[in-house]
Amino acid sequence: MKNFSFANRIQNINKMKTQEFDLVIIGGGINGAGVARDASARGMKVALIEARDFASGTSSKSSKLIHGGIRYLENMEFKLVFEALNERTRLFEMAPHLVHPLRFMIPLYEESRVGMFKMGLGMWLYDALSLFQAPEMHERLNAKESLSRMPAIRSTHLLGSYIYSDAYMDDDRLVHETLRSANEMGALCANYVKATGATFTDGKISAVQCEDQVSNEKFSIKARHVISSVGPWTDEVGEKLLKDWKKILRPTKGIHLTLPKHRLPLSSAVVMAAEKSDRIVFGIPRHEMIIIGTTDTDFKESPENVTTTPEDVKYLLSITDHYFPGAEITAHDVIASYAGVRPLVYDGSSTEGKTSREHTIINDPRGITFVAGGKYTTYRLMCEQTVTKALHDFTFEDRVKFAKTNTAVPLNPYTSVDAFHQAQGLADAWSQETGRPLADIRLLAERYGLEAAEILNKYPENYSYWQLEAAQAIDMTMCLHMSDFYARRVPLFLADRNHGVKFMDEIGAVFQEKLGWNEARLKEEKHLLTEYMAHEVEWKKHF
């Protein structure tokens, strides 16, 4: 696949200054990336700008699940669940290196809001809405069977449990792979480019005014149409582009905690807090950590100010302790936390939890389409609908010309289902050929499929595992800063007890070499990384 690096960023910005685009997309999260891929697949000329790093907003702050949303059945949102479950099936095919099947347990107690019978009906409906295409059908377990499957779960007043299938994923990497796919099809993408305003000609948008956050240069991008896909910044960007913009969001805050796997031995993911409110908290085992989350509370401030508070941590720990009293999890067991803002669309619901996760697409007649809300799982379908809606603003000839799209295909030829499984089988041979530890090679194959072979051949033999990851991130995901690497390219900050600090020098050496940093710049980057880490876990001072 084509390089997608700092050098490409400069080239892309230079082209953005001189060309006119069918679509200019503001926002480089999962929706912006998906829109860029969909529009490029149709043959449209596309430019995408992101004010910060790709996926730095909500798209890297999710529960990292691909799921239909079992609790949305209570809200009678059957269409949303049906779409999500069918998109889940597609994502298994599109990105098997990023989306992995996972079993979930819902333990039910005497005090639970939903009993075994009603939950059983929900389970059958969930499987039916997936057209019985789940990796495995649901199971019903009595109390004894539940404790045998999950010994750590609270036994007092336990009625039984249900086990069902969904999936976990790497949310930030799904954005990067989607952008790489768009880049492969000709989309011009650049991070750290902020939209500052718009130019209108005869009542329709004709250009987006921008500022390069690296060089501070101001420029404009000529556009036939603009799509805003900025998540929780939708109202802020709407007001910047349109003087008569009316706010549409009900933003809510969600935080997650990460734990070492040995501190909470989970045989599957666990759905918690079902008996007290309409919120759900997950305990999610991944290959490198356990994630506990999420909270769901209204958030009135700028999304940039979202942070984890001691109260958030106490809330999640209290629920975890309620379900796993024997584990005795405390704040000192928590490795890291992350906080994000959901761009829910206001629908008048009484609580945050009841607010719909349906997406909204608004076509403004002045040539701007806004997309907001929605579930991560349905991003591909949502983006297809967004481009189709935007095309209403184009001529009949263009609507015909750009009508066909096909994005339900693998994001990356190295990671089709066949290529991914082939890579797993080659790991032993690659280890012998390179002399590298088998564990490192298997992890590389797990994360990159057959591209692992290219990574091993492309970079110096003396590179450590994390240096290989850093080089790949710089060259193929437009990673510009060490903090971006630690936060959104690898799970070092979230999963390593010391946040990967011991690898800082070797990773910094790769950034310095590839991006031409002097010693002062390298020192500054390390300082900014350290500050980022301290800020994210500042709540620890209160325990």
XYZ file of C-alpha atoms in Angstrom:
543
model
C 0.000 0.000 0.000
C 1.029 3.618 -0.547
C 2.957 5.471 2.129
C 0.871 7.724 4.375
C 3.542 9.773 6.147
C 4.625 13.274 7.144
C 6.097 13.718 3.639
C 2.734 12.746 2.120
C 1.040 15.216 4.438
C 3.120 18.078 3.001
C 2.405 16.927 -0.552
C -1.319 16.620 0.188
C -1.540 20.125 1.668
C 0.233 21.583 -1.360
C -2.313 19.886 -3.636
C -5.194 21.050 -1.441
C -4.118 24.658 -2.027
C -4.314 24.416 -5.809
C -7.089 21.971 -6.682
C -10.876 21.907 -6.416
C -12.521 18.943 -4.715
C -15.914 17.302 -5.043
C -15.896 16.831 -1.272
C -13.933 18.485 1.509
C -14.356 16.524 4.730
C -13.793 18.201 8.086
C -12.926 15.659 10.777
C -10.589 12.678 10.789
C -12.341 10.327 13.173
C -14.109 7.144 12.110
C -16.934 8.949 10.290
C -14.631 11.286 8.388
C -12.374 8.383 7.449
C -15.373 6.301 6.371
C -16.820 9.131 4.284
C -13.429 9.673 2.601
C -13.180 5.971 1.763
C -16.756 5.750 0.489
C -16.531 8.908 -1.645
C -13.157 7.877 -3.082
C -14.560 4.447 -3.946
C -17.237 6.249 -5.992
C -14.564 8.120 -7.950
C -15.042 11.468 -6.230
C -12.148 13.871 -5.686
C -11.755 14.062 -1.908
C -9.798 16.138 0.617
C -9.943 15.470 4.367
C -8.585 17.656 7.166
C -8.340 16.937 10.890
C -7.524 19.657 13.437
C -5.585 17.292 15.700
C -4.333 13.755 15.243
C -6.535 11.288 13.399
C -8.915 9.522 15.816
C -7.879 11.802 18.684
C -11.466 12.560 19.712
C -14.292 10.141 20.423
C -12.962 7.612 17.908
C -10.182 6.492 20.248
C -12.193 6.819 23.463
C -14.832 4.148 22.921
C -15.416 0.882 24.779
C -13.589 -0.657 21.799
C -16.515 -2.936 21.031
C -18.236 -3.884 17.804
C -21.699 -4.834 19.007
C -25.366 -4.673 18.216
C -26.190 -3.089 21.555
C -28.183 -5.546 23.631
C -29.591 -2.759 25.818
C -31.076 -0.894 22.842
C -33.678 -3.672 22.618
C -35.225 -2.213 25.800
C -35.582 1.126 23.983
C -37.282 -0.733 21.080
C -34.509 0.394 18.710
C -34.759 -2.767 16.620
C -33.646 -1.134 13.377
C -30.457 0.165 15.012
C -29.652 -3.248 16.499
C -30.371 -5.023 13.191
C -28.085 -2.661 11.277
C -25.343 -2.950 13.889
C -25.406 -6.743 13.985
C -25.233 -6.985 10.210
C -22.409 -4.443 10.061
C -20.623 -6.503 12.728
C -20.671 -9.476 10.330
C -19.206 -7.293 7.566
C -16.442 -5.967 9.816
C -15.286 -9.506 10.621
C -14.596 -9.805 6.870
C -13.295 -6.261 6.346
C -10.778 -6.130 9.183
C -10.131 -9.484 10.904
C -6.903 -8.072 12.383
C -8.853 -5.332 14.164
C -12.240 -6.924 14.941
C -12.245 -10.115 17.016
C -15.180 -12.280 18.222
C -15.770 -12.173 21.965
C -18.251 -13.927 24.238
C -20.206 -11.814 26.756
C -21.844 -12.899 30.019
C -24.870 -11.174 31.528
C -25.191 -12.409 35.147
C -28.708 -11.994 36.557
C -29.547 -11.675 40.258
C -32.706 -11.677 42.344
C -32.552 -7.858 42.410
C -31.949 -7.456 38.660
C -34.357 -5.274 36.682
C -34.717 -8.002 34.054
C -35.439 -11.618 34.927
C -34.147 -14.790 33.270
C -37.282 -15.268 31.124
C -37.390 -11.733 29.729
C -33.621 -11.733 29.118
C -33.994 -15.063 27.330
C -36.509 -13.506 24.939
C -34.056 -10.681 24.348
C -31.288 -13.165 23.593
C -33.388 -14.967 20.974
C -34.330 -11.626 19.422
C -30.651 -10.563 19.389
C -29.633 -13.745 17.560
C -32.573 -13.390 15.168
C -31.704 -9.768 14.338
C -28.190 -10.957 13.443
C -29.904 -13.387 11.028
C -28.269 -16.084 13.159
C -24.875 -15.045 11.764
C -23.206 -14.563 15.186
C -19.936 -16.480 15.732
C -21.884 -18.552 18.296
C -25.511 -18.598 19.416
C -26.449 -17.592 22.967
C -26.384 -19.963 25.947
C -28.474 -20.020 29.126
C -26.606 -21.019 32.318
C -27.972 -21.655 35.783
C -26.209 -20.247 38.855
C -23.898 -23.246 39.292
C -22.935 -23.304 35.608
C -22.356 -19.541 35.664
C -19.945 -19.810 38.597
C -18.160 -22.692 36.917
C -17.686 -20.551 33.789
C -16.802 -17.366 35.702
C -15.620 -18.259 39.243
C -14.825 -14.641 40.136
C -18.424 -13.446 39.748
C -20.501 -12.683 42.879
C -22.475 -15.783 43.900
C -24.929 -14.179 46.368
C -28.506 -14.152 44.971
C -27.247 -15.262 41.545
C -30.067 -16.700 39.411
C -27.994 -17.581 36.384
C -26.619 -15.918 33.285
C -26.744 -15.669 29.539
C -23.731 -15.907 27.251
C -23.852 -14.298 23.806
C -21.480 -13.187 21.040
C -20.247 -9.760 19.991
C -16.744 -8.450 19.250
C -13.931 -6.221 20.471
C -11.764 -4.042 18.254
C -8.941 -1.518 18.042
C -10.933 1.671 17.511
C -8.082 4.063 16.694
C -6.397 1.614 14.316
C -9.715 1.071 12.525
C -9.658 4.801 11.739
C -6.066 4.633 10.485
C -6.754 1.588 8.298
C -9.861 3.245 6.858
C -7.816 6.366 6.063
C -5.076 4.249 4.474
C -7.715 2.635 2.275
C -9.047 6.077 1.288
C -5.473 7.228 0.634
C -4.966 4.204 -1.601
C -7.988 5.288 -3.659
C -6.713 8.844 -4.083
C -8.164 10.806 -1.155
C -5.857 13.579 0.096
C -5.798 13.536 3.899
C -3.890 15.691 6.383
C -3.919 15.819 10.168
C -3.196 18.933 12.237
C -5.058 21.133 9.750
C -7.875 23.121 11.347
C -10.978 24.444 9.590
C -11.377 28.096 10.622
C -14.244 29.245 8.409
C -15.841 29.094 4.981
C -16.151 31.138 1.814
C -19.561 31.398 0.135
C -20.252 32.264 -3.486
C -23.831 33.025 -4.565
C -25.144 31.598 -1.301
C -23.296 28.285 -1.538
C -20.053 27.186 0.079
C -17.124 27.365 -2.316
C -14.088 26.931 -0.055
C -13.038 25.942 3.439
C -10.583 28.243 5.208
C -7.837 26.337 7.027
C -4.800 26.745 9.218
C -1.894 24.295 9.242
C -1.245 23.645 12.945
C 2.367 22.629 12.198
C 3.514 25.574 10.050
C 0.772 28.060 11.124
C 0.178 28.786 7.436
C -3.355 29.788 6.467
C -4.879 28.616 3.193
C -8.208 27.651 1.649
C -9.468 24.495 -0.078
C -11.925 24.886 -2.961
C -14.951 22.647 -2.485
C -18.061 21.758 -4.428
C -19.510 20.356 -1.204
C -18.410 20.079 2.430
C -19.100 17.310 4.936
C -18.718 17.953 8.661
C -17.963 14.757 10.590
C -16.485 16.180 13.768
C -18.466 14.278 16.397
C -18.819 16.250 19.652
C -17.488 19.381 17.895
C -20.504 19.400 15.504
C -22.206 22.408 17.087
C -18.914 24.290 17.372
C -18.069 23.754 13.683
C -21.692 24.397 12.683
C -21.536 27.833 14.312
C -18.184 28.507 12.633
C -19.540 27.693 9.165
C -23.138 28.933 9.437
C -24.252 32.005 11.387
C -27.777 30.621 11.885
C -26.698 27.177 13.128
C -29.002 25.676 15.798
C -27.412 23.254 18.241
C -28.383 19.597 17.813
C -26.206 17.657 20.284
C -26.673 16.206 23.751
C -23.003 15.351 24.457
C -22.327 12.782 27.162
C -19.091 11.869 28.861
C -17.753 8.338 29.076
C -14.645 7.177 30.910
C -12.872 3.810 30.980
C -10.288 2.213 33.253
C -7.666 -0.347 32.263
C -6.410 -3.153 34.515
C -3.737 -5.857 34.238
C -5.334 -9.093 33.059
C -4.189 -11.048 36.111
C -6.079 -8.726 38.503
C -9.492 -9.661 37.125
C -9.510 -13.116 35.513
C -12.422 -12.950 33.074
C -13.292 -15.959 30.913
C -15.447 -13.659 28.775
C -16.608 -10.061 28.800
C -19.126 -9.283 31.562
C -22.132 -6.973 31.362
C -22.515 -5.204 34.723
C -24.879 -2.729 36.421
C -27.978 -4.109 34.706
C -30.009 -4.042 37.930
C -29.679 -0.427 39.072
C -30.130 1.841 36.064
C -30.330 1.987 32.286
C -26.548 2.280 32.157
C -24.398 -0.706 31.325
C -20.801 -1.173 32.402
C -18.627 -3.729 30.647
C -15.649 -5.699 31.882
C -13.781 -6.513 28.675
C -10.794 -8.872 28.450
C -8.427 -8.114 25.587
C -5.124 -9.679 24.597
C -3.205 -7.003 26.523
C -5.492 -5.687 29.299
C -8.930 -5.530 30.910
C -11.131 -2.507 30.144
C -13.830 -1.406 32.600
C -16.359 1.103 31.339
C -18.205 3.189 30.693
C -19.906 6.083 32.460
C -22.650 8.026 30.673
C -23.257 11.547 32.010
C -24.246 14.821 30.351
C -21.244 16.988 29.484
C -21.670 20.712 28.864
C -18.051 21.813 28.385
C -15.841 21.797 25.308
C -14.876 18.223 24.342
C -11.234 19.251 24.703
C -11.764 19.631 28.452
C -13.048 16.133 29.112
C -11.074 14.309 31.774
C -11.373 11.441 34.244
C -12.317 12.545 37.762
C -11.873 10.684 41.070
C -15.687 10.375 41.220
C -15.743 8.623 37.824
C -13.141 6.148 39.031
C -14.981 5.479 42.301
C -18.213 4.847 40.374
C -16.675 2.226 38.086
C -14.716 0.606 40.904
C -17.855 0.345 43.064
C -19.691 -1.500 40.282
C -16.689 -3.758 39.682
C -16.498 -4.516 43.402
C -20.227 -5.284 43.495
C -19.833 -7.931 40.783
C -16.371 -9.194 41.764
C -16.106 -8.665 45.549
C -13.388 -11.278 45.938
C -11.084 -9.519 43.493
C -10.761 -6.489 45.780
C -9.883 -4.156 42.910
C -8.719 -0.716 44.056
C -7.587 2.462 42.328
C -3.993 1.315 42.761
C -4.684 -1.628 40.432
C -5.723 0.707 37.612
C -3.042 1.146 34.959
C -4.613 4.040 33.069
C -7.855 5.728 32.138
C -9.288 7.525 29.138
C -12.211 9.912 28.776
C -14.255 10.909 25.749
C -17.434 12.693 24.682
C -20.225 10.960 22.773
C -21.857 13.167 20.121
C -25.413 12.031 20.849
C -28.162 13.913 19.034
C -30.688 15.520 21.400
C -34.031 13.710 21.206
C -35.753 14.831 24.408
C -35.018 11.610 26.326
C -35.271 11.780 30.113
C -31.802 10.320 30.750
C -28.446 10.080 29.045
C -28.763 6.303 28.797
C -32.116 6.510 27.007
C -30.868 9.001 24.413
C -30.832 7.246 21.064
C -27.592 6.157 19.409
C -29.182 6.663 15.994
C -27.241 8.992 13.715
C -28.504 12.162 12.104
C -27.556 13.481 8.656
C -28.444 17.111 7.903
C -28.153 18.519 4.388
C -27.915 22.300 4.491
C -28.912 23.857 1.129
C -25.774 26.014 1.222
C -23.686 22.969 0.326
C -22.791 21.463 3.706
C -23.756 18.045 5.074
C -23.480 17.374 8.800
C -23.348 13.859 10.236
C -23.565 13.282 14.002
C -24.470 10.597 16.501
C -24.528 6.935 15.619
C -22.672 3.849 16.782
C -19.095 2.942 15.934
C -20.301 -0.431 14.696
C -22.445 1.112 11.959
C -19.855 3.617 10.727
C -19.514 2.085 7.241
C -23.250 2.143 6.546
C -23.605 5.597 8.107
C -20.840 6.984 5.878
C -22.378 5.453 2.763
C -25.688 7.132 3.648
C -23.897 10.435 4.305
C -22.244 10.523 0.876
C -25.496 9.491 -0.809
C -27.305 12.324 1.015
C -24.568 14.820 0.065
C -24.969 13.842 -3.591
C -28.491 15.332 -3.523
C -26.674 18.663 -3.812
C -24.941 17.613 -7.045
C -26.176 17.595 -10.644
C -28.155 14.646 -11.988
C -25.154 13.643 -14.110
C -22.871 13.611 -11.068
C -25.396 11.654 -9.015
C -25.368 8.974 -11.706
C -21.584 9.128 -12.089
C -20.921 8.775 -8.356
C -23.850 6.488 -7.488
C -21.997 3.198 -7.094
C -19.881 2.340 -4.087
C -18.610 -0.821 -2.474
C -16.956 -0.445 0.892
C -17.903 -3.837 2.372
C -14.566 -5.202 1.175
C -11.302 -5.667 3.164
C -9.717 -2.397 4.243
C -6.272 -3.759 3.485
C -5.209 -6.520 1.037
C -2.688 -7.767 3.615
C -5.485 -8.415 6.081
C -8.286 -10.076 4.171
C -9.575 -13.101 6.076
C -7.394 -15.460 4.005
C -4.302 -13.248 4.204
C -4.735 -12.780 7.940
C -4.926 -16.525 8.621
C -2.017 -17.134 6.264
C 0.097 -14.683 8.272
C -0.656 -16.531 11.515
C 0.680 -19.727 9.945
C 3.886 -18.026 8.746
C 4.899 -16.529 12.091
C 7.159 -19.443 13.070
C 9.009 -19.323 9.735
C 9.429 -15.531 9.952
C 10.858 -15.894 13.433
C 13.439 -18.431 12.251
C 14.377 -16.329 9.198
C 14.850 -13.113 11.153
C 16.083 -14.504 14.463
C 13.490 -12.399 16.248
C 11.524 -13.730 19.258
C 8.510 -15.772 18.195
C 6.241 -13.811 20.560
C 7.159 -10.562 18.778
C 6.554 -12.045 15.341
C 3.212 -13.502 16.336
C 2.126 -10.129 17.710
C 3.237 -8.425 14.503
C 1.300 -10.970 12.417
C -1.742 -10.533 14.670
C -1.668 -6.772 14.212
C -0.680 -6.507 10.537
C -1.384 -9.794 8.765
C 0.858 -10.363 5.756
C 2.095 -6.773 6.000
C 4.235 -8.014 8.906
C 6.629 -9.515 6.338
C 7.033 -6.122 4.660
C 7.622 -4.439 8.009
C 10.330 -6.974 8.874
C 12.041 -6.519 5.492
C 11.687 -2.738 5.299
C 13.274 -1.681 8.580
C 16.723 -2.306 10.137
C 17.381 -5.728 11.638
C 18.495 -4.154 14.911
C 15.152 -2.406 15.471
C 13.361 -3.596 18.602
C 9.672 -4.543 18.403
C 8.509 -1.075 19.487
C 10.890 0.582 17.035
C 9.277 -1.435 14.225
C 5.876 -0.229 15.413
C 7.093 3.379 15.561
C 8.549 3.255 12.041
C 5.328 1.731 10.688
C 3.226 4.374 12.451
C 5.310 7.239 11.063
C 5.435 5.936 7.488
C 1.934 4.465 7.180
C -0.392 6.350 9.587
C 0.951 9.930 9.412
C 2.048 9.819 13.064
C 3.761 13.135 13.877
C 4.270 13.044 17.643
C 5.444 10.573 20.263
C 2.325 11.212 22.354
C 0.163 10.326 19.335
C 2.089 7.062 18.992
C 1.698 6.087 22.641
C -1.962 7.119 22.794
C -3.369 5.952 19.447
C -0.984 3.632 17.568
C -0.036 1.043 20.201
C -1.474 0.042 23.612
C 1.628 1.068 25.561
C 0.050 3.848 27.601
C -3.139 1.935 28.384
C -1.772 -1.577 28.927
C 1.800 -1.295 30.265
C 2.083 -0.783 34.033
C 4.742 1.915 33.484
C 3.042 3.261 30.327
C 5.990 2.208 28.155
C 8.305 4.837 29.674
C 11.240 2.407 29.510
C 10.888 2.301 25.703
C 10.832 6.093 25.316
C 14.472 6.461 24.261
C 14.442 3.749 21.606
C 11.104 4.933 20.195
C 12.291 8.559 20.291
C 15.373 7.606 18.272
C 13.128 6.381 15.410
C 11.050 9.574 15.463
C 14.193 11.701 15.518
C 15.701 9.882 12.551
C 12.575 9.730 10.406
C 11.225 13.223 11.119
C 14.598 14.990 11.266
C 14.296 16.246 14.837
C 17.249 17.907 16.569
C 18.026 17.137 20.210
C 15.954 20.055 21.489
C 12.872 18.873 19.569
C 13.332 15.298 20.798
C 13.566 16.529 24.378
C 10.414 18.605 23.929
C 8.512 15.612 22.490
C 9.489 13.443 25.443
C 8.406 16.210 27.800
C 5.032 16.544 26.047
C 4.562 12.782 26.211
C 5.302 12.756 29.934
C 2.856 15.649 30.451
C 0.167 13.804 28.484
C 0.565 10.702 30.639
C 0.453 12.705 33.880
C -2.680 14.574 32.770
C -4.551 11.394 31.847
C -4.032 9.832 35.279
C -4.058 13.011 37.371
C -6.989 11.577 39.342
C -4.566 9.100 40.968
C -3.332 11.897 43.239
C -6.651 11.682 45.100
C -6.291 8.021 46.090
